[in-house]
Amino acid sequence: MKKFVIGFSVLLCFALFVIGCATVSGGGGGSNYFPASDGNSWRHLDNNEGTQYVTVEGNKVITTRGDSVSAMDVTTKIFKSTTVSTSGGYSYSESYYVVNDSGVYYYGSSSGTTTEGQPFFEFPLVLGNSWTVTQGGGYTFIASVEGQEDVTVPAGTYSDCFKVVFRPYVGSVLQPGYINFWLADGVGQVKYEISIGGAAGLVQLTWTNLP
């Protein structure tokens, strides 16, 4: 089991950008679980926030932590998001990710970049695999790959989606709640739900354009 550090706010908003899927020996994994090709687009319906449109557009170079010798530039992909709220308002943001066959790494957003990538998903996705995502202040999430399920959302029915569950801990004590992701082969996040710390929501895929 591995331990990763990531902010809780990142965990909550990350789901709106989790896109992609592929299959390798022993499970699902690799960069196709988060396809970052320019032009890829998705539309999700959030039962709290409204409709979100996400498109991959270009690269952003970020300098990682280190001194003048060890510092290095990392090329991330830009995920641009436009949200149309239920009241008709608009919001816009960008998020930056490095995606490779070992996982997905978050490097911040248009509100501020990080100097070190924050791992979120560990590839390949294999039933029973787990890893730890730790927030400062003692709040820890244990993420685990817990099944493969057929999922029906407005965009259609997707077979054998990997279900990844994040469970919250304070120290070694399990807390109420969960965050669930369903990832479909060749499509990515088709469904996301959260019930934790007073926050509850459901996000479902309604449309894709994957040229």
CSV table of N, CA and C in Angstrom, one decimal, residues 7-144:
chain,number,residue,atom,x,y,z
A,7,GLY,N,-4.7,17.5,-1.1
A,7,GLY,CA,-5.6,18.3,-0.4
A,7,GLY,C,-7.1,17.7,-0.6
A,8,PHE,N,-7.9,17.9,0.5
A,8,PHE,CA,-9.3,17.4,0.4
A,8,PHE,C,-10.0,18.1,-0.7
A,9,SER,N,-9.8,19.4,-0.9
A,9,SER,CA,-10.5,20.2,-1.9
A,9,SER,C,-10.1,19.7,-3.3
A,10,VAL,N,-8.9,19.2,-3.5
A,10,VAL,CA,-8.5,18.6,-4.7
A,10,VAL,C,-9.3,17.4,-5.0
A,11,LEU,N,-9.4,16.6,-3.9
A,11,LEU,CA,-10.1,15.3,-4.0
A,11,LEU,C,-11.6,15.5,-4.5
A,12,LEU,N,-12.2,16.6,-3.9
A,12,LEU,CA,-13.6,16.8,-4.3
A,12,LEU,C,-13.7,17.3,-5.7
A,13,CYS,N,-12.9,18.2,-6.2
A,13,CYS,CA,-13.0,18.7,-7.5
A,13,CYS,C,-12.4,17.8,-8.6
A,14,PHE,N,-11.5,17.0,-8.2
A,14,PHE,CA,-10.8,16.1,-9.2
A,14,PHE,C,-11.7,15.3,-10.0
A,15,ALA,N,-12.8,14.8,-9.4
A,15,ALA,CA,-13.7,13.9,-10.1
A,15,ALA,C,-14.3,14.5,-11.3
A,16,LEU,N,-14.4,15.8,-11.4
A,16,LEU,CA,-15.0,16.5,-12.5
A,16,LEU,C,-14.0,16.5,-13.7
A,17,PHE,N,-12.8,16.0,-13.5
A,17,PHE,CA,-11.8,16.0,-14.6
A,17,PHE,C,-11.3,14.6,-14.9
A,18,VAL,N,-11.7,13.6,-14.2
A,18,VAL,CA,-11.2,12.3,-14.4
A,18,VAL,C,-11.8,11.6,-15.6
A,19,ILE,N,-10.9,11.4,-16.6
A,19,ILE,CA,-11.4,11.0,-17.9
A,19,ILE,C,-10.5,9.8,-18.5
A,20,GLY,N,-11.1,8.8,-19.1
A,20,GLY,CA,-10.3,7.8,-19.9
A,20,GLY,C,-10.4,6.4,-19.4
A,21,CYS,N,-9.8,5.5,-20.3
A,21,CYS,CA,-9.8,4.0,-19.9
A,21,CYS,C,-9.0,3.2,-20.9
A,22,ALA,N,-8.5,2.0,-20.4
A,22,ALA,CA,-7.9,1.0,-21.3
A,22,ALA,C,-7.7,-0.3,-20.5
A,23,THR,N,-7.3,-1.3,-21.2
A,23,THR,CA,-7.1,-2.6,-20.5
A,23,THR,C,-5.7,-3.2,-20.8
A,24,VAL,N,-5.1,-3.7,-19.7
A,24,VAL,CA,-3.8,-4.3,-19.8
A,24,VAL,C,-3.8,-5.6,-19.1
A,25,SER,N,-2.8,-6.4,-19.2
A,25,SER,CA,-2.8,-7.7,-18.5
A,25,SER,C,-3.0,-7.6,-17.0
A,26,GLY,N,-3.9,-8.3,-16.5
A,26,GLY,CA,-4.1,-8.2,-15.0
A,26,GLY,C,-5.1,-7.2,-14.6
A,27,GLY,N,-5.6,-6.3,-15.4
A,27,GLY,CA,-6.5,-5.3,-15.0
A,27,GLY,C,-6.6,-4.2,-16.0
A,28,GLY,N,-7.1,-3.0,-15.6
A,28,GLY,CA,-7.2,-1.8,-16.4
A,28,GLY,C,-6.1,-0.8,-16.0
A,29,GLY,N,-5.5,-0.2,-17.0
A,29,GLY,CA,-4.5,0.8,-16.5
A,29,GLY,C,-3.8,1.4,-17.7
A,30,GLY,N,-2.8,2.3,-17.4
A,30,GLY,CA,-2.1,3.1,-18.4
A,30,GLY,C,-2.8,4.4,-18.6
A,31,SER,N,-2.1,5.2,-19.5
A,31,SER,CA,-2.6,6.5,-19.7
A,31,SER,C,-3.9,6.6,-20.4
A,32,ASN,N,-4.4,5.5,-21.0
A,32,ASN,CA,-5.7,5.5,-21.7
A,32,ASN,C,-6.9,5.6,-20.6
A,33,TYR,N,-6.6,5.4,-19.4
A,33,TYR,CA,-7.6,5.6,-18.4
A,33,TYR,C,-7.9,7.1,-18.1
A,34,PHE,N,-7.1,7.9,-18.6
A,34,PHE,CA,-7.2,9.3,-18.5
A,34,PHE,C,-6.7,10.0,-19.8
A,35,PRO,N,-7.4,9.7,-20.9
A,35,PRO,CA,-6.9,10.1,-22.2
A,35,PRO,C,-6.7,11.6,-22.3
A,36,ALA,N,-5.5,12.0,-22.6
A,36,ALA,CA,-5.2,13.4,-22.6
A,36,ALA,C,-4.8,14.0,-24.0
A,37,SER,N,-5.4,13.4,-25.0
A,37,SER,CA,-5.2,13.9,-26.4
A,37,SER,C,-5.9,15.2,-26.6
A,38,ASP,N,-5.3,16.2,-27.3
A,38,ASP,CA,-6.0,17.4,-27.6
A,38,ASP,C,-7.3,17.2,-28.3
A,39,GLY,N,-8.3,17.9,-28.0
A,39,GLY,CA,-9.6,17.7,-28.6
A,39,GLY,C,-10.6,16.8,-27.9
A,40,ASN,N,-10.1,16.0,-27.0
A,40,ASN,CA,-11.0,15.1,-26.3
A,40,ASN,C,-11.9,16.0,-25.4
A,41,SER,N,-13.2,15.7,-25.5
A,41,SER,CA,-14.2,16.5,-24.8
A,41,SER,C,-15.3,15.6,-24.1
A,42,TRP,N,-15.8,16.0,-23.0
A,42,TRP,CA,-16.8,15.3,-22.2
A,42,TRP,C,-17.8,16.3,-21.6
A,43,ARG,N,-19.0,15.9,-21.4
A,43,ARG,CA,-20.0,16.7,-20.8
A,43,ARG,C,-20.6,15.8,-19.6
A,44,HIS,N,-20.6,16.4,-18.4
A,44,HIS,CA,-21.1,15.8,-17.3
A,44,HIS,C,-22.3,16.6,-16.6
A,45,LEU,N,-23.2,15.9,-16.1
A,45,LEU,CA,-24.3,16.6,-15.4
A,45,LEU,C,-24.1,16.4,-13.9
A,46,ASP,N,-24.0,17.5,-13.1
A,46,ASP,CA,-23.8,17.5,-11.7
A,46,ASP,C,-25.2,17.8,-11.1
A,47,ASN,N,-25.7,17.0,-10.2
A,47,ASN,CA,-27.0,17.3,-9.7
A,47,ASN,C,-27.1,18.5,-8.8
A,48,ASN,N,-25.9,18.9,-8.3
A,48,ASN,CA,-25.8,20.1,-7.5
A,48,ASN,C,-25.4,21.4,-8.3
A,49,GLU,N,-24.5,21.2,-9.2
A,49,GLU,CA,-23.8,22.4,-9.8
A,49,GLU,C,-24.3,22.7,-11.2
A,50,GLY,N,-24.9,21.8,-11.9
A,50,GLY,CA,-25.3,22.0,-13.3
A,50,GLY,C,-24.5,21.2,-14.3
A,51,THR,N,-24.2,21.7,-15.4
A,51,THR,CA,-23.6,21.0,-16.5
A,51,THR,C,-22.1,21.4,-16.7
A,52,GLN,N,-21.2,20.5,-16.8
A,52,GLN,CA,-19.8,20.8,-16.9
A,52,GLN,C,-19.3,20.3,-18.3
A,53,TYR,N,-18.6,21.1,-19.0
A,53,TYR,CA,-17.9,20.7,-20.3
A,53,TYR,C,-16.4,20.8,-20.0
A,54,VAL,N,-15.7,19.7,-20.4
A,54,VAL,CA,-14.3,19.6,-20.2
A,54,VAL,C,-13.7,19.2,-21.6
A,55,THR,N,-12.6,19.9,-21.9
A,55,THR,CA,-11.9,19.7,-23.2
A,55,THR,C,-10.4,19.8,-22.9
A,56,VAL,N,-9.6,18.8,-23.5
A,56,VAL,CA,-8.2,18.9,-23.4
A,56,VAL,C,-7.6,19.8,-24.5
A,57,GLU,N,-6.9,20.8,-24.1
A,57,GLU,CA,-6.3,21.8,-25.0
A,57,GLU,C,-4.9,22.2,-24.7
A,58,GLY,N,-3.9,21.5,-25.3
A,58,GLY,CA,-2.5,21.9,-25.2
A,58,GLY,C,-1.8,21.5,-23.9
A,59,ASN,N,-0.6,22.1,-23.8
A,59,ASN,CA,0.3,21.8,-22.7
A,59,ASN,C,0.6,23.0,-21.8
A,60,LYS,N,1.0,22.7,-20.6
A,60,LYS,CA,1.5,23.8,-19.7
A,60,LYS,C,2.8,23.2,-19.0
A,61,VAL,N,3.9,24.0,-19.1
A,61,VAL,CA,5.1,23.5,-18.4
A,61,VAL,C,5.2,24.1,-17.0
A,62,ILE,N,5.4,23.2,-16.1
A,62,ILE,CA,5.5,23.6,-14.6
A,62,ILE,C,6.8,23.2,-14.1
A,63,THR,N,7.5,24.1,-13.4
A,63,THR,CA,8.7,23.8,-12.7
A,63,THR,C,8.5,23.2,-11.4
A,64,THR,N,9.1,22.0,-11.2
A,64,THR,CA,8.9,21.2,-10.0
A,64,THR,C,9.8,21.7,-8.9
A,65,ARG,N,9.5,21.2,-7.6
A,65,ARG,CA,10.3,21.6,-6.5
A,65,ARG,C,11.7,21.2,-6.6
A,66,GLY,N,12.6,21.9,-6.1
A,66,GLY,CA,14.0,21.6,-6.1
A,66,GLY,C,14.9,22.8,-6.2
A,67,ASP,N,16.2,22.6,-6.0
A,67,ASP,CA,17.1,23.7,-6.1
A,67,ASP,C,17.5,23.9,-7.6
A,68,SER,N,18.5,24.8,-7.8
A,68,SER,CA,18.8,25.1,-9.2
A,68,SER,C,19.4,23.8,-10.0
A,69,VAL,N,19.8,22.8,-9.2
A,69,VAL,CA,20.4,21.6,-9.8
A,69,VAL,C,19.3,20.6,-10.0
A,70,SER,N,18.4,20.4,-9.0
A,70,SER,CA,17.5,19.3,-9.1
A,70,SER,C,16.1,19.7,-9.6
A,71,ALA,N,15.8,21.0,-9.7
A,71,ALA,CA,14.5,21.5,-10.2
A,71,ALA,C,14.4,21.1,-11.7
A,72,MET,N,13.2,20.7,-12.1
A,72,MET,CA,13.0,20.3,-13.5
A,72,MET,C,11.7,20.8,-14.0
A,73,ASP,N,11.6,20.9,-15.3
A,73,ASP,CA,10.3,21.3,-15.9
A,73,ASP,C,9.5,20.1,-16.2
A,74,VAL,N,8.2,20.1,-15.9
A,74,VAL,CA,7.3,19.0,-16.2
A,74,VAL,C,6.2,19.5,-17.2
A,75,THR,N,6.0,18.8,-18.3
A,75,THR,CA,5.0,19.2,-19.2
A,75,THR,C,3.7,18.5,-18.9
A,76,THR,N,2.7,19.3,-18.6
A,76,THR,CA,1.4,18.8,-18.2
A,76,THR,C,0.4,19.0,-19.3
A,77,LYS,N,-0.7,18.3,-19.3
A,77,LYS,CA,-1.8,18.6,-20.2
A,77,LYS,C,-2.9,19.5,-19.5
A,78,ILE,N,-3.4,20.3,-20.3
A,78,ILE,CA,-4.4,21.3,-19.8
A,78,ILE,C,-5.8,20.8,-20.1
A,79,PHE,N,-6.6,20.6,-19.0
A,79,PHE,CA,-8.0,20.3,-19.0
A,79,PHE,C,-8.8,21.5,-18.7
A,80,LYS,N,-9.5,22.0,-19.8
A,80,LYS,CA,-10.3,23.3,-19.6
A,80,LYS,C,-11.7,22.9,-19.3
A,81,SER,N,-12.3,23.6,-18.3
A,81,SER,CA,-13.6,23.3,-17.8
A,81,SER,C,-14.5,24.5,-17.8
A,82,THR,N,-15.7,24.4,-18.4
A,82,THR,CA,-16.7,25.4,-18.3
A,82,THR,C,-17.9,24.8,-17.6
A,83,THR,N,-18.4,25.4,-16.5
A,83,THR,CA,-19.6,24.9,-15.8
A,83,THR,C,-20.7,25.9,-16.0
A,84,VAL,N,-21.9,25.4,-16.4
A,84,VAL,CA,-23.1,26.2,-16.5
A,84,VAL,C,-24.0,25.8,-15.4
A,85,SER,N,-24.2,26.7,-14.4
A,85,SER,CA,-24.9,26.3,-13.2
A,85,SER,C,-26.4,26.2,-13.5
A,86,THR,N,-27.1,25.6,-12.5
A,86,THR,CA,-28.6,25.4,-12.7
A,86,THR,C,-29.3,26.8,-12.8
A,87,SER,N,-28.6,27.8,-12.3
A,87,SER,CA,-29.2,29.2,-12.3
A,87,SER,C,-28.9,29.9,-13.6
A,88,GLY,N,-28.0,29.3,-14.4
A,88,GLY,CA,-27.6,30.0,-15.7
A,88,GLY,C,-26.3,30.7,-15.6
A,89,GLY,N,-25.6,30.7,-14.5
A,89,GLY,CA,-24.3,31.3,-14.4
A,89,GLY,C,-23.2,30.5,-15.0
A,90,TYR,N,-22.1,31.1,-15.3
A,90,TYR,CA,-21.0,30.4,-15.9
A,90,TYR,C,-19.7,30.5,-15.0
A,91,SER,N,-18.9,29.5,-15.0
A,91,SER,CA,-17.6,29.5,-14.4
A,91,SER,C,-16.6,28.8,-15.2
A,92,TYR,N,-15.3,29.2,-15.2
A,92,TYR,CA,-14.3,28.6,-16.0
A,92,TYR,C,-13.1,28.3,-15.2
A,93,SER,N,-12.4,27.2,-15.5
A,93,SER,CA,-11.2,26.9,-14.8
A,93,SER,C,-10.3,26.0,-15.7
A,94,GLU,N,-9.0,25.9,-15.3
A,94,GLU,CA,-8.1,24.9,-16.0
A,94,GLU,C,-7.5,24.1,-14.9
A,95,SER,N,-7.3,22.8,-15.2
A,95,SER,CA,-6.5,21.9,-14.3
A,95,SER,C,-5.4,21.2,-15.1
A,96,TYR,N,-4.3,20.9,-14.4
A,96,TYR,CA,-3.1,20.5,-15.1
A,96,TYR,C,-2.7,19.1,-14.6
A,97,TYR,N,-2.5,18.1,-15.5
A,97,TYR,CA,-2.2,16.8,-15.1
A,97,TYR,C,-1.1,16.2,-15.9
A,98,VAL,N,-0.3,15.3,-15.3
A,98,VAL,CA,0.6,14.4,-16.0
A,98,VAL,C,0.0,13.0,-15.9
A,99,VAL,N,-0.1,12.4,-17.0
A,99,VAL,CA,-0.7,11.0,-17.1
A,99,VAL,C,0.3,10.1,-17.7
A,100,ASN,N,0.5,9.0,-17.0
A,100,ASN,CA,1.4,7.9,-17.6
A,100,ASN,C,0.9,6.6,-17.2
A,101,ASP,N,1.7,5.5,-17.5
A,101,ASP,CA,1.2,4.2,-17.2
A,101,ASP,C,1.3,3.8,-15.7
A,102,SER,N,1.8,4.7,-14.9
A,102,SER,CA,1.9,4.4,-13.5
A,102,SER,C,0.8,5.1,-12.7
A,103,GLY,N,0.2,6.2,-13.3
A,103,GLY,CA,-0.9,6.9,-12.6
A,103,GLY,C,-1.2,8.2,-13.2
A,104,VAL,N,-2.0,9.0,-12.4
A,104,VAL,CA,-2.4,10.3,-12.7
A,104,VAL,C,-1.9,11.2,-11.7
A,105,TYR,N,-1.3,12.3,-12.1
A,105,TYR,CA,-0.6,13.3,-11.2
A,105,TYR,C,-1.2,14.7,-11.4
A,106,TYR,N,-1.7,15.3,-10.3
A,106,TYR,CA,-2.3,16.6,-10.4
A,106,TYR,C,-1.2,17.7,-10.1
A,107,TYR,N,-1.1,18.7,-10.9
A,107,TYR,CA,-0.2,19.8,-10.8
A,107,TYR,C,-0.8,21.1,-10.6
A,108,GLY,N,-2.1,21.1,-10.1
A,108,GLY,CA,-2.7,22.4,-9.8
A,108,GLY,C,-3.7,22.9,-10.9
A,109,SER,N,-4.1,24.1,-10.7
A,109,SER,CA,-5.1,24.7,-11.6
A,109,SER,C,-4.8,26.1,-11.9
A,110,SER,N,-5.7,26.8,-12.6
A,110,SER,CA,-5.5,28.2,-13.0
A,110,SER,C,-5.5,29.1,-11.7
A,111,SER,N,-6.0,28.5,-10.6
A,111,SER,CA,-5.9,29.3,-9.3
A,111,SER,C,-4.5,29.2,-8.7
A,112,GLY,N,-3.7,28.2,-9.1
A,112,GLY,CA,-2.4,28.1,-8.6
A,112,GLY,C,-1.8,26.7,-8.8
A,113,THR,N,-0.6,26.7,-9.3
A,113,THR,CA,0.0,25.4,-9.6
A,113,THR,C,0.8,24.9,-8.4
A,114,THR,N,1.1,23.6,-8.4
A,114,THR,CA,1.9,22.9,-7.3
A,114,THR,C,3.3,22.8,-7.8
A,115,THR,N,4.3,22.6,-6.9
A,115,THR,CA,5.7,22.4,-7.2
A,115,THR,C,6.0,20.9,-7.2
A,116,GLU,N,5.0,20.1,-6.9
A,116,GLU,CA,5.2,18.6,-6.9
A,116,GLU,C,3.9,18.0,-7.3
A,117,GLY,N,3.9,17.0,-8.2
A,117,GLY,CA,2.7,16.3,-8.6
A,117,GLY,C,2.1,15.6,-7.5
A,118,GLN,N,0.8,15.6,-7.4
A,118,GLN,CA,0.0,14.9,-6.4
A,118,GLN,C,-0.6,13.7,-7.0
A,119,PRO,N,-0.1,12.5,-6.7
A,119,PRO,CA,-0.7,11.3,-7.3
A,119,PRO,C,-2.2,11.1,-6.8
A,120,PHE,N,-3.0,10.6,-7.7
A,120,PHE,CA,-4.4,10.4,-7.4
A,120,PHE,C,-4.8,8.9,-7.7
A,121,PHE,N,-4.7,8.5,-8.9
A,121,PHE,CA,-5.0,7.1,-9.2
A,121,PHE,C,-3.7,6.4,-9.5
A,122,GLU,N,-3.7,5.1,-9.1
A,122,GLU,CA,-2.5,4.2,-9.3
A,122,GLU,C,-2.9,3.2,-10.3
A,123,PHE,N,-2.1,3.2,-11.4
A,123,PHE,CA,-2.3,2.2,-12.5
A,123,PHE,C,-1.3,1.0,-12.3
A,124,PRO,N,-1.7,-0.2,-12.8
A,124,PRO,CA,-2.9,-0.5,-13.4
A,124,PRO,C,-4.0,-0.7,-12.4
A,125,LEU,N,-5.3,-0.5,-12.8
A,125,LEU,CA,-6.4,-0.8,-11.9
A,125,LEU,C,-6.6,-2.3,-11.9
A,126,VAL,N,-6.4,-2.9,-10.7
A,126,VAL,CA,-6.6,-4.3,-10.5
A,126,VAL,C,-7.5,-4.5,-9.3
A,127,LEU,N,-8.4,-5.4,-9.4
A,127,LEU,CA,-9.3,-5.7,-8.3
A,127,LEU,C,-8.5,-6.0,-7.1
A,128,GLY,N,-8.9,-5.3,-6.0
A,128,GLY,CA,-8.2,-5.6,-4.7
A,128,GLY,C,-7.0,-4.7,-4.4
A,129,ASN,N,-6.5,-4.0,-5.4
A,129,ASN,CA,-5.4,-3.0,-5.2
A,129,ASN,C,-5.9,-1.8,-4.4
A,130,SER,N,-5.0,-1.3,-3.5
A,130,SER,CA,-5.4,-0.1,-2.7
A,130,SER,C,-4.2,0.8,-2.5
A,131,TRP,N,-4.4,2.0,-2.2
A,131,TRP,CA,-3.4,3.0,-2.0
A,131,TRP,C,-4.0,4.1,-1.0
A,132,THR,N,-3.1,4.9,-0.5
A,132,THR,CA,-3.5,5.9,0.5
A,132,THR,C,-3.3,7.3,0.0
A,133,VAL,N,-4.3,8.1,0.1
A,133,VAL,CA,-4.2,9.5,-0.3
A,133,VAL,C,-4.5,10.3,0.9
A,134,THR,N,-3.4,11.1,1.4
A,134,THR,CA,-3.5,11.7,2.7
A,134,THR,C,-3.6,13.2,2.6
A,135,GLN,N,-4.5,13.8,3.3
A,135,GLN,CA,-4.6,15.2,3.4
A,135,GLN,C,-3.9,15.7,4.6
A,136,GLY,N,-3.4,16.9,4.6
A,136,GLY,CA,-2.8,17.5,5.8
A,136,GLY,C,-3.8,17.7,6.8
A,137,GLY,N,-3.4,17.6,8.1
A,137,GLY,CA,-4.3,17.7,9.2
A,137,GLY,C,-4.9,16.4,9.7
A,138,GLY,N,-4.3,15.3,9.1
A,138,GLY,CA,-4.7,14.0,9.6
A,138,GLY,C,-5.9,13.3,8.9
A,139,TYR,N,-6.4,13.9,7.9
A,139,TYR,CA,-7.5,13.3,7.2
A,139,TYR,C,-7.0,12.4,6.1
A,140,THR,N,-7.3,11.1,6.1
A,140,THR,CA,-6.7,10.2,5.2
A,140,THR,C,-7.8,9.4,4.4
A,141,PHE,N,-7.5,9.2,3.1
A,141,PHE,CA,-8.5,8.4,2.3
A,141,PHE,C,-7.7,7.1,1.9
A,142,ILE,N,-8.4,6.0,2.1
A,142,ILE,CA,-7.9,4.7,1.5
A,142,ILE,C,-8.7,4.5,0.3
A,143,ALA,N,-8.0,4.5,-0.9
A,143,ALA,CA,-8.6,4.2,-2.2
A,143,ALA,C,-8.4,2.7,-2.5
A,144,SER,N,-9.5,2.1,-3.0
A,144,SER,CA,-9.4,0.7,-3.4
A,144,SER,C,-10.2,0.4,-4.6
